[in-house]
PDB file of C-alpha atoms in Angstrom:
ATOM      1  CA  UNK A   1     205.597 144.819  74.858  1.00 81.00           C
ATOM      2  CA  UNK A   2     207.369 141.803  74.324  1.00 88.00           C
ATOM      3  CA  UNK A   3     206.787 138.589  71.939  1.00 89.00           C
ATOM      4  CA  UNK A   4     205.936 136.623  74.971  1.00 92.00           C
ATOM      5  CA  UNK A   5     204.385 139.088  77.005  1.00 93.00           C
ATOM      6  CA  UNK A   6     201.528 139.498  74.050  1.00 94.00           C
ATOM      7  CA  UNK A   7     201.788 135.509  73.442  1.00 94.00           C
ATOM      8  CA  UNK A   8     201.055 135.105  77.251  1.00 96.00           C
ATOM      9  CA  UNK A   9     198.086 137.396  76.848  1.00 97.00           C
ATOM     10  CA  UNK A  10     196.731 135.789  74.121  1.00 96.00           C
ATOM     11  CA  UNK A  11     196.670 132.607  76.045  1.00 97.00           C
ATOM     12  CA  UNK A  12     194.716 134.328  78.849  1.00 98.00           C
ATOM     13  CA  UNK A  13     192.202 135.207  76.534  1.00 97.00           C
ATOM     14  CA  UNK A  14     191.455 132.077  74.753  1.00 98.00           C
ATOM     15  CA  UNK A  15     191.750 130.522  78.652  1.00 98.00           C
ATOM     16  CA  UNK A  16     188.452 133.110  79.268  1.00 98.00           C
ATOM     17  CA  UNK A  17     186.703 132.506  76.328  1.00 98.00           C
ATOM     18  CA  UNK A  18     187.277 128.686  77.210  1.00 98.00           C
ATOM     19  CA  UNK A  19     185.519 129.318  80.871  1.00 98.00           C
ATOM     20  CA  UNK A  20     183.034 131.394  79.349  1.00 98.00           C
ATOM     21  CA  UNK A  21     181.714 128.727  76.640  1.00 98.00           C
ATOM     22  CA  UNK A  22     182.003 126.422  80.078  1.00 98.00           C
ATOM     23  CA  UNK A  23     179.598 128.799  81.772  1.00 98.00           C
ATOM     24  CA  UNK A  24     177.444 129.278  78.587  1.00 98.00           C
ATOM     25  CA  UNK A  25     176.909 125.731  77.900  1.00 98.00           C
ATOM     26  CA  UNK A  26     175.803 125.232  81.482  1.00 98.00           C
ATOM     27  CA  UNK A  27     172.973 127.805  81.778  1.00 98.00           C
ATOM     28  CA  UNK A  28     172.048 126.565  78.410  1.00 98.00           C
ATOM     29  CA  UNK A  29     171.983 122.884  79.946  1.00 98.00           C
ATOM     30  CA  UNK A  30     169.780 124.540  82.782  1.00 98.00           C
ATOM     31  CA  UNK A  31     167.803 126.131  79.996  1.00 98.00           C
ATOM     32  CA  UNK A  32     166.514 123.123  79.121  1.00 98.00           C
ATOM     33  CA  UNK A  33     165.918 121.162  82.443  1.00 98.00           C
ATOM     34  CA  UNK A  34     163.812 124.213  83.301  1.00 97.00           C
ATOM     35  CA  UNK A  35     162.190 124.066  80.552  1.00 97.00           C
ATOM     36  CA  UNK A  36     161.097 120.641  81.137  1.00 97.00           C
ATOM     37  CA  UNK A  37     160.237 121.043  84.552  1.00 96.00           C
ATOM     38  CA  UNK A  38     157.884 124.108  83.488  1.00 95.00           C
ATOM     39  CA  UNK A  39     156.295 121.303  81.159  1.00 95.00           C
ATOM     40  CA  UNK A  40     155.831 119.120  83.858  1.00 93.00           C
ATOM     41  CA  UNK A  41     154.409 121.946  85.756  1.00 91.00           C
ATOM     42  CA  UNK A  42     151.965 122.554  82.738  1.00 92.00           C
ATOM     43  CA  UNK A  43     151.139 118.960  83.207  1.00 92.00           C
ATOM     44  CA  UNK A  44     150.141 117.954  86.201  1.00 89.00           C
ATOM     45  CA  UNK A  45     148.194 121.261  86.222  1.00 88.00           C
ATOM     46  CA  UNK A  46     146.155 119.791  83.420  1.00 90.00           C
ATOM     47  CA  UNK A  47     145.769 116.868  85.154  1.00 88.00           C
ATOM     48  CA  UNK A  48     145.045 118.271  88.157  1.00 84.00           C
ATOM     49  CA  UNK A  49     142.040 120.190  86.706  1.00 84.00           C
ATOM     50  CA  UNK A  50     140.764 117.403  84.314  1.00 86.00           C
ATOM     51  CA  UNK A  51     140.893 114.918  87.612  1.00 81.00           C
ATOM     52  CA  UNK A  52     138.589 118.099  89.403  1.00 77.00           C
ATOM     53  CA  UNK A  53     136.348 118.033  86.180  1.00 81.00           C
ATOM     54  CA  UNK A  54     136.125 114.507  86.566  1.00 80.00           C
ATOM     55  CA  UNK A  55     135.138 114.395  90.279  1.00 74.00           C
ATOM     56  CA  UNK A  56     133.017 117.024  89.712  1.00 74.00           C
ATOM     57  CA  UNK A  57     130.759 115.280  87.314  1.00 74.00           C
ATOM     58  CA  UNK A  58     130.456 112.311  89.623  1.00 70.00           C
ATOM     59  CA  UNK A  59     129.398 114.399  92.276  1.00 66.00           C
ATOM     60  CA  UNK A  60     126.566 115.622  90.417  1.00 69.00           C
ATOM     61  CA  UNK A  61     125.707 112.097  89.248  1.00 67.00           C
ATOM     62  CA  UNK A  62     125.560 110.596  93.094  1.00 62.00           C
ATOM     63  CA  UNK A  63     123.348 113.907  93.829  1.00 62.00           C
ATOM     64  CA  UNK A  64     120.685 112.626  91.618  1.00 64.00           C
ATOM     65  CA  UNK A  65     120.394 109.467  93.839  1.00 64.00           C
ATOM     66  CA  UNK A  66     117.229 109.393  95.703  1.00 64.00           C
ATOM     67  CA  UNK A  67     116.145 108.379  99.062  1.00 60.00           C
ATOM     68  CA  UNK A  68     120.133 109.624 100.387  1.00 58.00           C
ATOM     69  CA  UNK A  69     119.120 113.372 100.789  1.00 58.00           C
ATOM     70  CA  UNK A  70     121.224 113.944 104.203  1.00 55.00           C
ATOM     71  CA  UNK A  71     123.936 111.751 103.046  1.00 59.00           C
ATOM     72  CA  UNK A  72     124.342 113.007  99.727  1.00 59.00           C
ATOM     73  CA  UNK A  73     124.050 116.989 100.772  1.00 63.00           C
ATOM     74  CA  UNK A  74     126.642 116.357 103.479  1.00 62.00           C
ATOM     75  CA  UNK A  75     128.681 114.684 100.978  1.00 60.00           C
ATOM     76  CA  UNK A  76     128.192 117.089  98.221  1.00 62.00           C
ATOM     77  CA  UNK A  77     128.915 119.945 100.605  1.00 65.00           C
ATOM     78  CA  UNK A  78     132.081 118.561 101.108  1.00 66.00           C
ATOM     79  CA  UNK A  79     133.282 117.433  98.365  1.00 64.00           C
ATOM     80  CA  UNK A  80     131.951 120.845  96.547  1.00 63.00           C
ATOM     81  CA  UNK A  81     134.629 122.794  99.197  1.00 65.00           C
ATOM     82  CA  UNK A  82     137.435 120.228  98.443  1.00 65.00           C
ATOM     83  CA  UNK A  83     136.851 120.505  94.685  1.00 65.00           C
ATOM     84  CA  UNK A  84     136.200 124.434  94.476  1.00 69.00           C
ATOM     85  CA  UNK A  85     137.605 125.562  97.720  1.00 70.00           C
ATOM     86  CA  UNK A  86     140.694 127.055  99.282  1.00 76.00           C
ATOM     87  CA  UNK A  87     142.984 123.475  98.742  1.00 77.00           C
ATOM     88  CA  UNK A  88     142.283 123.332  95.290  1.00 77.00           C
ATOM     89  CA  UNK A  89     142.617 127.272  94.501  1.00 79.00           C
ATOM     90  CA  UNK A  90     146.183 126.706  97.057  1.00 82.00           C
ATOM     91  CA  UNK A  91     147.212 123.514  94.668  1.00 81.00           C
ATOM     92  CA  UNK A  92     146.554 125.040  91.939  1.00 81.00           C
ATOM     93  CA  UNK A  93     148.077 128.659  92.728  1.00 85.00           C
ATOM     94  CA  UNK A  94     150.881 126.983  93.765  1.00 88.00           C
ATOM     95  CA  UNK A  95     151.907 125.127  90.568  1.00 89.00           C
ATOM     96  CA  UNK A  96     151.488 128.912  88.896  1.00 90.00           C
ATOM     97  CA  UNK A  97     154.037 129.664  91.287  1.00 92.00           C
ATOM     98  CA  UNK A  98     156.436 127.103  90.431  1.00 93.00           C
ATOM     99  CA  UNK A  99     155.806 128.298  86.729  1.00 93.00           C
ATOM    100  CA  UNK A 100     156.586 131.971  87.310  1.00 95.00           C
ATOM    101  CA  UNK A 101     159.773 131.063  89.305  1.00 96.00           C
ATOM    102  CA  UNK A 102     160.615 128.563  86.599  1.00 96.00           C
ATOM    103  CA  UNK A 103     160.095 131.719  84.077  1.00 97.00           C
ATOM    104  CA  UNK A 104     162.076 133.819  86.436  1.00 98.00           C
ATOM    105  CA  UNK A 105     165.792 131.391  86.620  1.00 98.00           C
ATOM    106  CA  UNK A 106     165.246 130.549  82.927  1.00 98.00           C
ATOM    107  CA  UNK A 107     165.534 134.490  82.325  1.00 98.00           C
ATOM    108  CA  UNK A 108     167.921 134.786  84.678  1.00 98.00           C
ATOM    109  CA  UNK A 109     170.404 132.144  82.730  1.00 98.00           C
ATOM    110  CA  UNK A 110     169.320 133.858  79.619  1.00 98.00           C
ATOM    111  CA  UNK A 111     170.781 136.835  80.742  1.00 98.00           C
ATOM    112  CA  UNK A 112     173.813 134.410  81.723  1.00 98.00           C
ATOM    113  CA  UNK A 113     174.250 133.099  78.434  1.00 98.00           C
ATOM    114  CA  UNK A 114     174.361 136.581  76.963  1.00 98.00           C
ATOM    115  CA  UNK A 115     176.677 138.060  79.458  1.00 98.00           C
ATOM    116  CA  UNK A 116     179.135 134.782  78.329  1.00 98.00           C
ATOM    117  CA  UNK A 117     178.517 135.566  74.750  1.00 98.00           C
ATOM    118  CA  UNK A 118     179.942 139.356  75.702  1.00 98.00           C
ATOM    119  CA  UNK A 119     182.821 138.566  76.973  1.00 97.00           C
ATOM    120  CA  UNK A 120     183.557 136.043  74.130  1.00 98.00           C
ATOM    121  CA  UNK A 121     183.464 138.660  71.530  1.00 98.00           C
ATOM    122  CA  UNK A 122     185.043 140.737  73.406  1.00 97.00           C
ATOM    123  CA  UNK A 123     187.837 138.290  74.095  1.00 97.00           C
ATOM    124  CA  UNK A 124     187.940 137.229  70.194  1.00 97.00           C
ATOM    125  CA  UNK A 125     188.287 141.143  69.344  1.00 97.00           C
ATOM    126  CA  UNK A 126     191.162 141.334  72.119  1.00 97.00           C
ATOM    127  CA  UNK A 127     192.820 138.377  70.288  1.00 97.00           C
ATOM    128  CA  UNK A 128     192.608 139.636  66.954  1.00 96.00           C
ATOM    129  CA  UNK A 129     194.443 142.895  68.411  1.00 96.00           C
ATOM    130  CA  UNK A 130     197.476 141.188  70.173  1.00 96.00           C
ATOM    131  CA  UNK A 131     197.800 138.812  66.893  1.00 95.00           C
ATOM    132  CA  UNK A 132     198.167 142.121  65.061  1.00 96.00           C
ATOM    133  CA  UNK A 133     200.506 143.180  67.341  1.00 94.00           C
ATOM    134  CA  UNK A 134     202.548 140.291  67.773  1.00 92.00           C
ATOM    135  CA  UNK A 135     202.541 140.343  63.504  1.00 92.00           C
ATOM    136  CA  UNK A 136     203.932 144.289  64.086  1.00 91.00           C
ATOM    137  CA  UNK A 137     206.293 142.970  66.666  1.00 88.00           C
ATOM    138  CA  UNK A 138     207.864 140.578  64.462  1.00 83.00           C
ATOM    139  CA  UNK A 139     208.627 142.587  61.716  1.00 86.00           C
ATOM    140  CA  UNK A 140     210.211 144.939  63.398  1.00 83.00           C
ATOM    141  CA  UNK A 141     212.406 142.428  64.459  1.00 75.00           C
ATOM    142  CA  UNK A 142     212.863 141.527  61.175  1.00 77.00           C
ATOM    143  CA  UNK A 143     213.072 144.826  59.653  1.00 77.00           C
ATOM    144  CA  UNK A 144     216.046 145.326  62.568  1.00 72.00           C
ATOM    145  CA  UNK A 145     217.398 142.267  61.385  1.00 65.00           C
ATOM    146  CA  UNK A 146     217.942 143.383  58.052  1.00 61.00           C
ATOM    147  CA  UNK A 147     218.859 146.767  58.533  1.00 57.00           C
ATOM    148  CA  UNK A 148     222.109 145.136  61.067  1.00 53.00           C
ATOM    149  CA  UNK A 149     222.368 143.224  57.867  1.00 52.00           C
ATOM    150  CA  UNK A 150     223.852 146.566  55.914  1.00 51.00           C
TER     151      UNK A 150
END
């Protein structure tokens, strides 16, 4: 192999490891704006159960107003669904959802960044080959150099 045959080659590899930090540093940049979006998930979950708490506790408190029976068990009985029912359990469900799918693509870029990091050492060991070559290439030229010289 030629001087710049093994040159050229070189360049291709540092040209890959060069898109491959690209690609890492991107799933790592997704890393993290997954990550906060999980944290926002985590969030308004909290909120979304303290805000039932809280609802919850008022309900009992207007059920211990007298002289409103039908009004308050009409009430209660329908606040009590939206509170413990099927829309909250749905809402709530839902935002584990988000999480697990979150947990899912963060994995998935994981895997991403450690697929990049593979062909980076591989590339690096490539490079340190065809830079021993290219060392072996040129002293045989000079080695033929000097022997012409006799």
């Amino acid at each position: 192999m030629t001087k710049s045959e093994i040159s050229h080659r070189i360049s291709q590899l540092e040209w890959d490891i060069s898109g491959a930090k690209s690609r890492r540093a991107g799933a790592e940049k997704n890393i993290r704006q997954l990550e906060a979006l999980s944290s926002c998930c985590n969030a308004y979950q909290a909120e979304l159960e303290s805000v039932r708490i809280v609802r919850k506790g008022k309900l009992e408190d207007f059920s211990g107003i007298p002289g409103q029976a039908r009004l308050v068990d009409v009430y209660g009985a329908a606040m009590g669904q939206q509170l413990n029912g099927a829309e909250y359990a749905r809402a709530y469900g839902s935002m584990d959802a988000a999480r697990a799918e979150i947990s899912r693509e963060i994995e998935r870029q994981r895997q991403a960044i450690n697929e990049c990091n593979g062909r980076i050492a591989g590339a690096n060991g490539s490079i340190g080959y065809w830079r021993q070559q290219l060392a072996n290439v040129d002293k045989e030229a000079e080695n033929a150099g000097y022997r012409a010289g006799f």
